[in-house]
Each structure stands twice: as structure tokens, then as C-alpha cells.
């Protein structure tokens, strides 16, 4: 009798701990989580620990806890992270991803199962030593270990009589840790053997089109200690713990060799910012090299694409991009070597200065070919169906990220124009009394000189070809001719303008009702359009002898213009000396307010040459996407470039590019206005500093 009572008591203890069944619940599976209040009884816990092997507990989604919203799952203590206190014997509850219990079953022999994309490393939610973030990471590791050891087939089966308590297979290999799994895709900042020291190259590089260098941002970084370390803290009690999350960008402070060696505690906040700025040049060059490799391998060396065009078209399209790729590879290797020597990087300015002065000449050649490149691509897309189809197939591949080829072709121009801004960030983070500061200034001057040469090369090729084409189309007739092609002359704007009604005399009304104007930087030519490729010169005058008169119609007038009135679109050209040396005036009408504003700016812009524009109070815009100019008076923009807007007309803005002072029109949809006064002042100071140090 006493033996039976002892067995009954023991059975009661055992069933209470594992919660195999509950009275009156027939649908419940034999397995269910322990109730939390039982953990408060140490004698019972010790008794169960001595009798029940933890490895024999099989997890199931049919338990009461798993049936709740969020599918809570219990994790045995031996699956938790090794950093848990040894005296904790209760299980750890983590949040199970919704819908996993309904997922299709996989092979029983799997060693890894995930429905949420790439796994996370322990640094993914790190916030510079925040204890909460580390607790979150231990929960992630527990989740991965639990999912690895789950019987997925048992989870996906519906409730039925065959669902019984099954022991864990003893012959199953132990679940590998998240950092040791051979099939696991490595992530940025994964903690590995300290002898390996870790590297930002372990993960698949991001495309350079997706990189947003913080050194280009318009925030006042001097006021922010963590301007290069922006990590969003996880939300408490989040419904789904594991997400397809990837840090925006790996920073120097997140490197394992930096964290584990305690470098952050030994350097000043200013030095930490400097290290972040240096490291950003290295990592962004890595992404840039990766994108260049895709352009070379998948586009330039594609046999399918090559067969759809001539050799000349192929050369115009890709120019010397393979040489650019080799140059970038050598540059990155030198940067990486300096980084691997010591995680606390002394300086990279000498490397940048040497490469900019001695090895980056191919960039000038590539940028000089930009005009032919754009024209060839446009021609192939509009007239070559085979090329268009082959290009569509390549662009749709996963390696290209679904991005168009033009986004790869403009990468060298983007990179070479961003380097001065990134170098300037290093200059500002380096104390001015240090030798590294002077080295950074020299590197900044060298790379700025290269950018200037690239811009000049691109403009020179475009302007020379354009001038030869225009001269062939000009017919001076009875007007005294002059040589149009000159190395110091270029086209600023051209287009057709209607003649105002008061200018139309009886005989002129039957001849032509519009003029076609060619405005160069030193002369204005008035022509009549005979055909698409032929123009008869009617008159011309130097820009110094041309004056623009605008009607007195108030801009702020709210009432609409009178019917058939063109006052708000008209302006008058007054030539003090025309081709015959006598005064002449013409009243013209533009198509729209934007067209009128662009003509007035172009005709009066020479008067502003050499005059410093007051930037105080003017709005600033940051380009949200690249813009390729289509007309000579338009301004090309790279992503994240800053512009001081001097005039806005409908959907167009006229402004000055801050990095080099170039002016022109661009669509307002390509940029967003900066409203932070501190950021605006910081941008102006950077513009003045760059132009002073680089003689722009």
C-alpha cells in the first residue's frame, strides 16, 4: 500500500512538471509546457532534474502555449546561450514566428530550418554595449538552436490520435552553434575565431547603388557622437523576434576586433569619428568594386549582348571600364592591407593621394566618353530590339539586383565625385595640429584635381563635337560669317521661340512666325529653321551687346491673364550692336513660364560670372536620385549631392551645385529640401572650405 502511494506521488510530481495532460482536455497532445508557478518549488525541481533527461523533451506546436497568438514555444535550458547563468534551471520562452506551424514540412535530415531569410549575427542588434541588445541576441541564438532541433514534420501534422510523445533521436548529431554552421550564410560582424580577427569582406558586398555614405549626409556630425553608429533598439515584447533584417551598414565600432580588444575605451570620441570616416572609405570602395565587377562580368563581357551591336558601339558603351575595375581593385587592396595591419587605422590619406595622382588617369578617359556613351545607349534602346531584349534578361538577374545598366555605367562618375567629400570628412575629424591633417588636405587636393580634370574632359569632348555639328548646319547666307568652332566656345542653350504679335508685319507674317536661337557663352545667333538639320542665320550679336527686357507684369498677380494674352510668356531682346553694327530688338514668346525663365537666366547669366552669390537664406536641396542632363542649361546630379536653389519655376529649380559651383536647372522631383538650419549652415561652411582648399 505504501509502495503504491509512493508511486502515485511520484507520478503526480512527474505529470505536473511536464504537464502531459489536463483533466477534461481530450484534444491536447501529451506534451505541454510546465506552468511557471512550479518553478518556485526547489525540491520538486531537483527531483525531476534527477529523473528526466532534458534531451528527451520534444517540442510541439500543439501545446496550449503554442496554440496562443504568436505561437509561443518553450526552449530547454541546455539550448540557451552559453552566457546564461548556470544556476537557472527553468526554460526560456521566445516568440515563435507566425505561420511556421503551417509551413510545409522539410526533410527530416535537415540541420537548419528558417522561414525568415538569412540568420542574424549577434552584432545585428548591438547598440554599443547596451545590455538589452545583448539579451535580445541571446534570445535569437536560442531560437535558432531550437528551430534546428525541431521535428518539422510533427509540427505540420494536424492534431490526431497518432500524435504521441516521442523521444529525441539519440543518433541525431548535436545542433551546431550559429557561428559554426557550415551551411550558414555569414553576416556582417559575425563573431568567429579571434585568430581570424573578422572582416567586413565575409558577407556578400552590397551594391554601391545601395550605399549611402554617412560622410555625404547633411547632418551636423560634430554634434553627434554616434553619427556613424546608428542602430535602432529592438522593441520590447515584439510579436516576431527573428526578421529578415540586415544592418544598414557595418561601422568600424561594430568590428569584432575593435570590440573585443577594448579599443573603444582607449580612444577619444573625436578619434572614434575619424576611424569611422576612414573605415567608410574602405567599405564603400569594397561595394564600389563589387558593382564594377558586375558591370564587367555580366554586361561588358556578355557574348549575347556583344553580338547585338557593332564593335564601335560596344567601345562607346563601355569604354575602358575594365581598366577602371583593375585600378579600383589595386586601390582597395592597398586600403585593405592598411586596415588588416591594425584595426586602429593610422591614416589612409597617403594611399588616396598616391592613387589619385598616379593611377586614376583612366577615370578622365572614361568620363570624357560620357557623351558618346549616353548617345549610344539611347540609340540602341530605341532602334535595336535584339539589344533591348538581351539587356532586359541581364538586368533581371539576381546578381544585378534588378537595376538598369545605366546605374552601373555611371558608377565611376559617382565614385570620383564622392571621394572629395569623404576626404573632407576625414579632414574635419583630424586635429589640425597633427601630421595626418596635412596629409588629408593633400589627398583632398589631389582627388579634387582629378575630379576637375574628369569634368573638363567630359565637357571638352561634348562641346567640341557639338560645335562641329552646329557649324555644318549653319547657313550664313547674306550675313557676314565667322568661324564658329573654337576651343573657348560652347553652347549654353538653343530652342525655338515664337515672334510676338506686335513684331509681325504684313510681309513678315507670311515668311516665318518663329526664330530658332543658339546661345553660346560669347555670342547669340538668331536663325530661321529650314529643316531639322538646316538653319539660316538672320542675325547675331555678342552677349555683351545683348540685353533682356521683361514685362512689368507682377509675379504675385493672382488673376489669370486675359484671353489670348501672352504677356506672362513674352520678353524682349535688345541688341545694341548686331552683325551690321546697328541696334536691333526682337519681341519673343516662350512656350511656358519655365521656358521663359530658363531663357532669361541663360541670357543674363554672363553678367553673374565671377560674382560671388550670397547663399544666406537660400534654400538647399539634396538629390534623392541621379539626374542626367538633357539640355545644355541643365544641371547633372549624383545621388546625395547638395544644391543651393536660387530660383524655382513650377516643377523646375535653378541652383548651384555646392561641390564645384556649377549652375543649371533640374527637376524638383529629383531632390528634397533641407529644412534643418544646423545642417544648412554646416553645408555652407563645407562648401566654402572645399572651394578654398581645392581652388574650385
GROMACS .gro file of C-alpha atoms in nm, residues 201-546:
model
  346
  201UNK     CA    1   3.452   4.114  -4.654
  202UNK     CA    2   3.295   3.798  -4.508
  203UNK     CA    3   2.948   3.885  -4.629
  204UNK     CA    4   2.832   3.941  -4.985
  205UNK     CA    5   2.906   4.308  -5.054
  206UNK     CA    6   2.621   4.547  -5.107
  207UNK     CA    7   2.577   4.710  -5.444
  208UNK     CA    8   2.730   5.055  -5.448
  209UNK     CA    9   2.397   5.189  -5.575
  210UNK     CA   10   2.251   5.098  -5.233
  211UNK     CA   11   2.531   5.252  -5.027
  212UNK     CA   12   2.464   5.584  -4.856
  213UNK     CA   13   2.792   5.714  -4.724
  214UNK     CA   14   2.736   5.898  -4.400
  215UNK     CA   15   3.019   6.132  -4.493
  216UNK     CA   16   2.787   6.276  -4.759
  217UNK     CA   17   2.496   6.343  -4.526
  218UNK     CA   18   2.382   6.693  -4.446
  219UNK     CA   19   2.362   6.647  -4.070
  220UNK     CA   20   2.595   6.832  -3.838
  221UNK     CA   21   2.809   6.537  -3.745
  222UNK     CA   22   3.027   6.725  -3.499
  223UNK     CA   23   2.735   6.741  -3.258
  224UNK     CA   24   2.664   6.368  -3.271
  225UNK     CA   25   2.893   6.116  -3.108
  226UNK     CA   26   2.725   5.826  -3.282
  227UNK     CA   27   2.688   5.984  -3.623
  228UNK     CA   28   2.846   5.676  -3.781
  229UNK     CA   29   2.678   5.425  -3.547
  230UNK     CA   30   2.304   5.446  -3.594
  231UNK     CA   31   2.134   5.136  -3.455
  232UNK     CA   32   1.764   5.116  -3.382
  233UNK     CA   33   1.695   4.949  -3.045
  234UNK     CA   34   1.466   4.647  -3.058
  235UNK     CA   35   1.112   4.684  -2.933
  236UNK     CA   36   1.018   4.504  -2.613
  237UNK     CA   37   0.773   4.212  -2.647
  238UNK     CA   38   0.777   4.226  -3.025
  239UNK     CA   39   0.541   3.983  -3.199
  240UNK     CA   40   0.812   3.830  -3.417
  241UNK     CA   41   1.165   3.811  -3.287
  242UNK     CA   42   1.356   3.696  -3.592
  243UNK     CA   43   1.317   3.912  -3.902
  244UNK     CA   44   1.489   3.940  -4.237
  245UNK     CA   45   1.694   4.226  -4.104
  246UNK     CA   46   2.032   4.344  -4.224
  247UNK     CA   47   2.220   4.635  -4.072
  248UNK     CA   48   2.220   4.940  -4.295
  249UNK     CA   49   2.596   4.946  -4.299
  250UNK     CA   50   2.876   4.795  -4.096
  251UNK     CA   51   3.069   5.050  -3.896
  252UNK     CA   52   3.418   5.043  -3.754
  253UNK     CA   53   3.289   5.029  -3.395
  254UNK     CA   54   3.097   4.710  -3.473
  255UNK     CA   55   3.402   4.513  -3.586
  256UNK     CA   56   3.476   4.217  -3.353
  257UNK     CA   57   3.846   4.303  -3.333
  258UNK     CA   58   3.754   4.654  -3.223
  259UNK     CA   59   3.502   4.547  -2.960
  260UNK     CA   60   3.697   4.254  -2.820
  261UNK     CA   61   4.024   4.441  -2.780
  262UNK     CA   62   3.870   4.729  -2.588
  263UNK     CA   63   3.989   4.993  -2.834
  264UNK     CA   64   3.674   5.199  -2.789
  265UNK     CA   65   3.758   5.258  -2.423
  266UNK     CA   66   4.107   5.380  -2.506
  267UNK     CA   67   4.033   5.645  -2.770
  268UNK     CA   68   3.852   5.979  -2.764
  269UNK     CA   69   3.511   6.031  -2.923
  270UNK     CA   70   3.675   6.251  -3.188
  271UNK     CA   71   3.922   5.976  -3.280
  272UNK     CA   72   3.638   5.730  -3.299
  273UNK     CA   73   3.465   5.955  -3.554
  274UNK     CA   74   3.787   5.977  -3.752
  275UNK     CA   75   3.820   5.597  -3.756
  276UNK     CA   76   3.460   5.567  -3.876
  277UNK     CA   77   3.526   5.814  -4.159
  278UNK     CA   78   3.838   5.624  -4.266
  279UNK     CA   79   3.662   5.289  -4.246
  280UNK     CA   80   3.370   5.420  -4.454
  281UNK     CA   81   3.601   5.494  -4.746
  282UNK     CA   82   3.731   5.136  -4.728
  283UNK     CA   83   3.391   4.967  -4.707
  284UNK     CA   84   3.233   5.188  -4.974
  285UNK     CA   85   3.526   5.114  -5.205
  286UNK     CA   86   3.458   4.745  -5.146
  287UNK     CA   87   3.094   4.788  -5.253
  288UNK     CA   88   3.201   5.001  -5.548
  289UNK     CA   89   3.446   4.733  -5.661
  290UNK     CA   90   3.173   4.470  -5.629
  291UNK     CA   91   2.935   4.669  -5.852
  292UNK     CA   92   3.210   4.734  -6.106
  293UNK     CA   93   3.274   4.360  -6.121
  294UNK     CA   94   2.907   4.301  -6.205
  295UNK     CA   95   2.926   4.561  -6.482
  296UNK     CA   96   3.235   4.395  -6.632
  297UNK     CA   97   3.128   4.031  -6.595
  298UNK     CA   98   2.758   4.049  -6.675
  299UNK     CA   99   2.741   4.339  -6.920
  300UNK     CA  100   3.072   4.418  -7.089
  301UNK     CA  101   3.187   4.055  -7.127
  302UNK     CA  102   2.843   3.920  -7.217
  303UNK     CA  103   2.869   3.742  -7.552
  304UNK     CA  104   2.494   3.765  -7.603
  305UNK     CA  105   2.497   4.141  -7.557
  306UNK     CA  106   2.809   4.189  -7.767
  307UNK     CA  107   2.652   4.014  -8.067
  308UNK     CA  108   2.369   4.268  -8.078
  309UNK     CA  109   2.594   4.569  -8.150
  310UNK     CA  110   2.896   4.674  -8.354
  311UNK     CA  111   3.249   4.695  -8.217
  312UNK     CA  112   3.235   5.075  -8.221
  313UNK     CA  113   2.907   5.079  -8.030
  314UNK     CA  114   3.048   4.835  -7.776
  315UNK     CA  115   3.353   5.059  -7.726
  316UNK     CA  116   3.142   5.373  -7.690
  317UNK     CA  117   2.916   5.197  -7.440
  318UNK     CA  118   3.180   5.052  -7.209
  319UNK     CA  119   3.494   5.250  -7.296
  320UNK     CA  120   3.778   5.146  -7.060
  321UNK     CA  121   3.562   5.013  -6.775
  322UNK     CA  122   3.784   4.704  -6.741
  323UNK     CA  123   4.082   4.930  -6.674
  324UNK     CA  124   3.876   5.123  -6.418
  325UNK     CA  125   3.792   4.794  -6.248
  326UNK     CA  126   4.160   4.697  -6.225
  327UNK     CA  127   4.251   5.041  -6.088
  328UNK     CA  128   3.982   5.017  -5.821
  329UNK     CA  129   4.096   4.666  -5.730
  330UNK     CA  130   4.454   4.780  -5.666
  331UNK     CA  131   4.329   5.080  -5.471
  332UNK     CA  132   4.110   4.865  -5.249
  333UNK     CA  133   4.388   4.612  -5.190
  334UNK     CA  134   4.613   4.888  -5.057
  335UNK     CA  135   4.334   5.015  -4.833
  336UNK     CA  136   4.252   4.668  -4.705
  337UNK     CA  137   4.619   4.597  -4.633
  338UNK     CA  138   4.638   4.907  -4.418
  339UNK     CA  139   4.321   4.804  -4.237
  340UNK     CA  140   4.444   4.450  -4.170
  341UNK     CA  141   4.772   4.575  -4.024
  342UNK     CA  142   4.596   4.732  -3.729
  343UNK     CA  143   4.224   4.778  -3.654
  344UNK     CA  144   4.312   5.124  -3.522
  345UNK     CA  145   4.397   5.270  -3.863
  346UNK     CA  146   4.666   5.535  -3.851
  347UNK     CA  147   4.583   5.700  -4.184
  348UNK     CA  148   4.489   5.628  -4.546
  349UNK     CA  149   4.540   5.977  -4.691
  350UNK     CA  150   4.879   5.883  -4.835
  351UNK     CA  151   4.721   5.591  -5.024
  352UNK     CA  152   4.447   5.813  -5.166
  353UNK     CA  153   4.695   6.082  -5.266
  354UNK     CA  154   4.927   5.838  -5.448
  355UNK     CA  155   4.648   5.667  -5.639
  356UNK     CA  156   4.475   5.994  -5.730
  357UNK     CA  157   4.797   6.144  -5.864
  358UNK     CA  158   4.947   5.838  -6.035
  359UNK     CA  159   4.687   5.571  -6.108
  360UNK     CA  160   4.347   5.733  -6.157
  361UNK     CA  161   4.406   5.875  -6.506
  362UNK     CA  162   4.169   5.615  -6.662
  363UNK     CA  163   3.884   5.794  -6.487
  364UNK     CA  164   3.948   6.100  -6.707
  365UNK     CA  165   3.926   5.886  -7.021
  366UNK     CA  166   3.605   5.721  -6.902
  367UNK     CA  167   3.436   6.048  -6.807
  368UNK     CA  168   3.541   6.205  -7.140
  369UNK     CA  169   3.349   5.928  -7.317
  370UNK     CA  170   3.026   6.006  -7.129
  371UNK     CA  171   2.865   6.189  -7.423
  372UNK     CA  172   2.923   5.901  -7.666
  373UNK     CA  173   2.813   5.653  -7.402
  374UNK     CA  174   2.475   5.818  -7.341
  375UNK     CA  175   2.410   5.870  -7.710
  376UNK     CA  176   2.499   5.512  -7.799
  377UNK     CA  177   2.284   5.365  -7.523
  378UNK     CA  178   1.986   5.578  -7.625
  379UNK     CA  179   2.027   5.476  -7.988
  380UNK     CA  180   2.049   5.106  -7.907
  381UNK     CA  181   1.745   5.116  -7.680
  382UNK     CA  182   1.529   5.288  -7.939
  383UNK     CA  183   1.638   5.112  -8.258
  384UNK     CA  184   1.788   4.774  -8.164
  385UNK     CA  185   1.528   4.522  -8.047
  386UNK     CA  186   1.781   4.241  -8.002
  387UNK     CA  187   1.996   4.460  -7.777
  388UNK     CA  188   1.695   4.566  -7.574
  389UNK     CA  189   1.582   4.206  -7.516
  390UNK     CA  190   1.929   4.082  -7.424
  391UNK     CA  191   1.978   4.375  -7.188
  392UNK     CA  192   1.644   4.308  -7.021
  393UNK     CA  193   1.744   3.949  -6.947
  394UNK     CA  194   2.073   4.053  -6.789
  395UNK     CA  195   1.919   4.334  -6.584
  396UNK     CA  196   1.659   4.094  -6.445
  397UNK     CA  197   1.920   3.860  -6.298
  398UNK     CA  198   1.963   3.838  -5.921
  399UNK     CA  199   2.329   3.941  -5.945
  400UNK     CA  200   2.229   4.277  -6.091
  401UNK     CA  201   1.961   4.334  -5.831
  402UNK     CA  202   1.709   4.425  -6.099
  403UNK     CA  203   1.891   4.754  -6.160
  404UNK     CA  204   1.927   4.904  -6.510
  405UNK     CA  205   2.264   4.903  -6.681
  406UNK     CA  206   2.284   5.283  -6.676
  407UNK     CA  207   2.303   5.272  -6.295
  408UNK     CA  208   2.623   5.066  -6.334
  409UNK     CA  209   2.766   5.275  -6.618
  410UNK     CA  210   2.758   5.598  -6.416
  411UNK     CA  211   2.929   5.443  -6.111
  412UNK     CA  212   3.280   5.575  -6.195
  413UNK     CA  213   3.145   5.931  -6.220
  414UNK     CA  214   2.960   5.887  -5.893
  415UNK     CA  215   3.258   5.746  -5.707
  416UNK     CA  216   3.510   6.000  -5.824
  417UNK     CA  217   3.283   6.290  -5.727
  418UNK     CA  218   3.207   6.145  -5.381
  419UNK     CA  219   3.569   6.088  -5.281
  420UNK     CA  220   3.644   6.459  -5.215
  421UNK     CA  221   3.351   6.481  -4.974
  422UNK     CA  222   3.461   6.166  -4.793
  423UNK     CA  223   3.817   6.301  -4.769
  424UNK     CA  224   3.683   6.628  -4.636
  425UNK     CA  225   3.509   6.437  -4.356
  426UNK     CA  226   3.843   6.286  -4.256
  427UNK     CA  227   3.996   6.635  -4.258
  428UNK     CA  228   3.731   6.761  -4.019
  429UNK     CA  229   3.771   6.466  -3.783
  430UNK     CA  230   4.151   6.505  -3.766
  431UNK     CA  231   4.306   6.767  -3.532
  432UNK     CA  232   4.464   7.046  -3.735
  433UNK     CA  233   4.794   7.027  -3.546
  434UNK     CA  234   4.850   6.665  -3.648
  435UNK     CA  235   5.053   6.550  -3.947
  436UNK     CA  236   4.758   6.336  -4.052
  437UNK     CA  237   4.553   6.651  -4.108
  438UNK     CA  238   4.801   6.793  -4.360
  439UNK     CA  239   4.817   6.454  -4.532
  440UNK     CA  240   4.438   6.452  -4.559
  441UNK     CA  241   4.438   6.803  -4.710
  442UNK     CA  242   4.698   6.700  -4.970
  443UNK     CA  243   4.492   6.393  -5.058
  444UNK     CA  244   4.181   6.612  -5.085
  445UNK     CA  245   4.359   6.847  -5.324
  446UNK     CA  246   4.483   6.557  -5.537
  447UNK     CA  247   4.141   6.394  -5.568
  448UNK     CA  248   3.973   6.732  -5.632
  449UNK     CA  249   4.219   6.799  -5.914
  450UNK     CA  250   4.126   6.462  -6.063
  451UNK     CA  251   3.753   6.546  -6.042
  452UNK     CA  252   3.816   6.879  -6.214
  453UNK     CA  253   4.004   6.700  -6.494
  454UNK     CA  254   3.720   6.449  -6.532
  455UNK     CA  255   3.464   6.729  -6.560
  456UNK     CA  256   3.677   6.922  -6.807
  457UNK     CA  257   3.738   6.612  -7.016
  458UNK     CA  258   3.369   6.528  -7.035
  459UNK     CA  259   3.273   6.885  -7.123
  460UNK     CA  260   3.553   6.928  -7.377
  461UNK     CA  261   3.461   6.620  -7.577
  462UNK     CA  262   3.092   6.706  -7.574
  463UNK     CA  263   3.142   7.071  -7.666
  464UNK     CA  264   3.390   7.010  -7.947
  465UNK     CA  265   3.168   6.754  -8.118
  466UNK     CA  266   2.864   6.975  -8.068
  467UNK     CA  267   3.030   7.281  -8.221
  468UNK     CA  268   3.135   7.091  -8.534
  469UNK     CA  269   2.780   6.961  -8.576
  470UNK     CA  270   2.625   7.307  -8.539
  471UNK     CA  271   2.867   7.468  -8.783
  472UNK     CA  272   2.768   7.216  -9.050
  473UNK     CA  273   2.401   7.309  -9.000
  474UNK     CA  274   2.453   7.687  -9.020
  475UNK     CA  275   2.391   7.876  -9.343
  476UNK     CA  276   2.505   8.238  -9.304
  477UNK     CA  277   2.372   8.340  -9.647
  478UNK     CA  278   2.400   8.717  -9.678
  479UNK     CA  279   2.516   8.761  -9.318
  480UNK     CA  280   2.888   8.810  -9.265
  481UNK     CA  281   3.017   8.470  -9.149
  482UNK     CA  282   3.265   8.399  -8.870
  483UNK     CA  283   3.439   8.078  -8.758
  484UNK     CA  284   3.206   7.910  -8.513
  485UNK     CA  285   3.429   7.629  -8.383
  486UNK     CA  286   3.662   7.744  -8.106
  487UNK     CA  287   3.814   7.575  -7.804
  488UNK     CA  288   3.679   7.855  -7.583
  489UNK     CA  289   3.321   7.849  -7.714
  490UNK     CA  290   3.039   7.622  -7.612
  491UNK     CA  291   2.661   7.603  -7.641
  492UNK     CA  292   2.458   7.717  -7.342
  493UNK     CA  293   2.103   7.693  -7.477
  494UNK     CA  294   1.913   7.653  -7.800
  495UNK     CA  295   1.548   7.637  -7.895
  496UNK     CA  296   1.256   7.781  -8.086
  497UNK     CA  297   1.071   8.094  -7.974
  498UNK     CA  298   0.761   8.247  -8.128
  499UNK     CA  299   0.759   8.607  -8.252
  500UNK     CA  300   0.530   8.839  -8.058
  501UNK     CA  301   0.218   8.965  -8.243
  502UNK     CA  302   0.338   9.326  -8.247
  503UNK     CA  303   0.652   9.218  -8.431
  504UNK     CA  304   0.464   9.052  -8.715
  505UNK     CA  305   0.445   9.299  -9.001
  506UNK     CA  306   0.242   9.225  -9.312
  507UNK     CA  307   0.537   9.080  -9.504
  508UNK     CA  308   0.692   8.903  -9.206
  509UNK     CA  309   0.368   8.728  -9.122
  510UNK     CA  310   0.390   8.531  -9.447
  511UNK     CA  311   0.755   8.436  -9.404
  512UNK     CA  312   0.821   8.299  -9.058
  513UNK     CA  313   0.644   8.320  -8.724
  514UNK     CA  314   0.929   8.195  -8.506
  515UNK     CA  315   1.302   8.221  -8.457
  516UNK     CA  316   1.545   7.948  -8.358
  517UNK     CA  317   1.806   8.086  -8.118
  518UNK     CA  318   2.154   7.950  -8.048
  519UNK     CA  319   2.304   8.099  -7.735
  520UNK     CA  320   2.676   8.037  -7.681
  521UNK     CA  321   2.887   8.159  -7.395
  522UNK     CA  322   3.008   8.456  -7.603
  523UNK     CA  323   2.761   8.507  -7.891
  524UNK     CA  324   2.387   8.488  -7.965
  525UNK     CA  325   2.282   8.371  -8.314
  526UNK     CA  326   1.925   8.424  -8.441
  527UNK     CA  327   1.828   8.178  -8.715
  528UNK     CA  328   1.530   8.054  -8.911
  529UNK     CA  329   1.473   7.679  -8.917
  530UNK     CA  330   1.468   7.535  -9.268
  531UNK     CA  331   1.470   7.171  -9.165
  532UNK     CA  332   1.574   6.955  -8.873
  533UNK     CA  333   1.938   6.983  -8.979
  534UNK     CA  334   1.950   7.319  -9.156
  535UNK     CA  335   1.927   7.674  -9.018
  536UNK     CA  336   1.957   8.010  -9.197
  537UNK     CA  337   2.137   8.279  -8.995
  538UNK     CA  338   1.935   8.602  -8.973
  539UNK     CA  339   2.147   8.798  -8.727
  540UNK     CA  340   2.392   8.766  -8.440
  541UNK     CA  341   2.547   8.972  -8.160
  542UNK     CA  342   2.798   8.918  -7.880
  543UNK     CA  343   2.644   8.857  -7.539
  544UNK     CA  344   2.791   9.183  -7.407
  545UNK     CA  345   2.571   9.368  -7.657
  546UNK     CA  346   2.253   9.176  -7.570
   0.00000   0.00000   0.00000
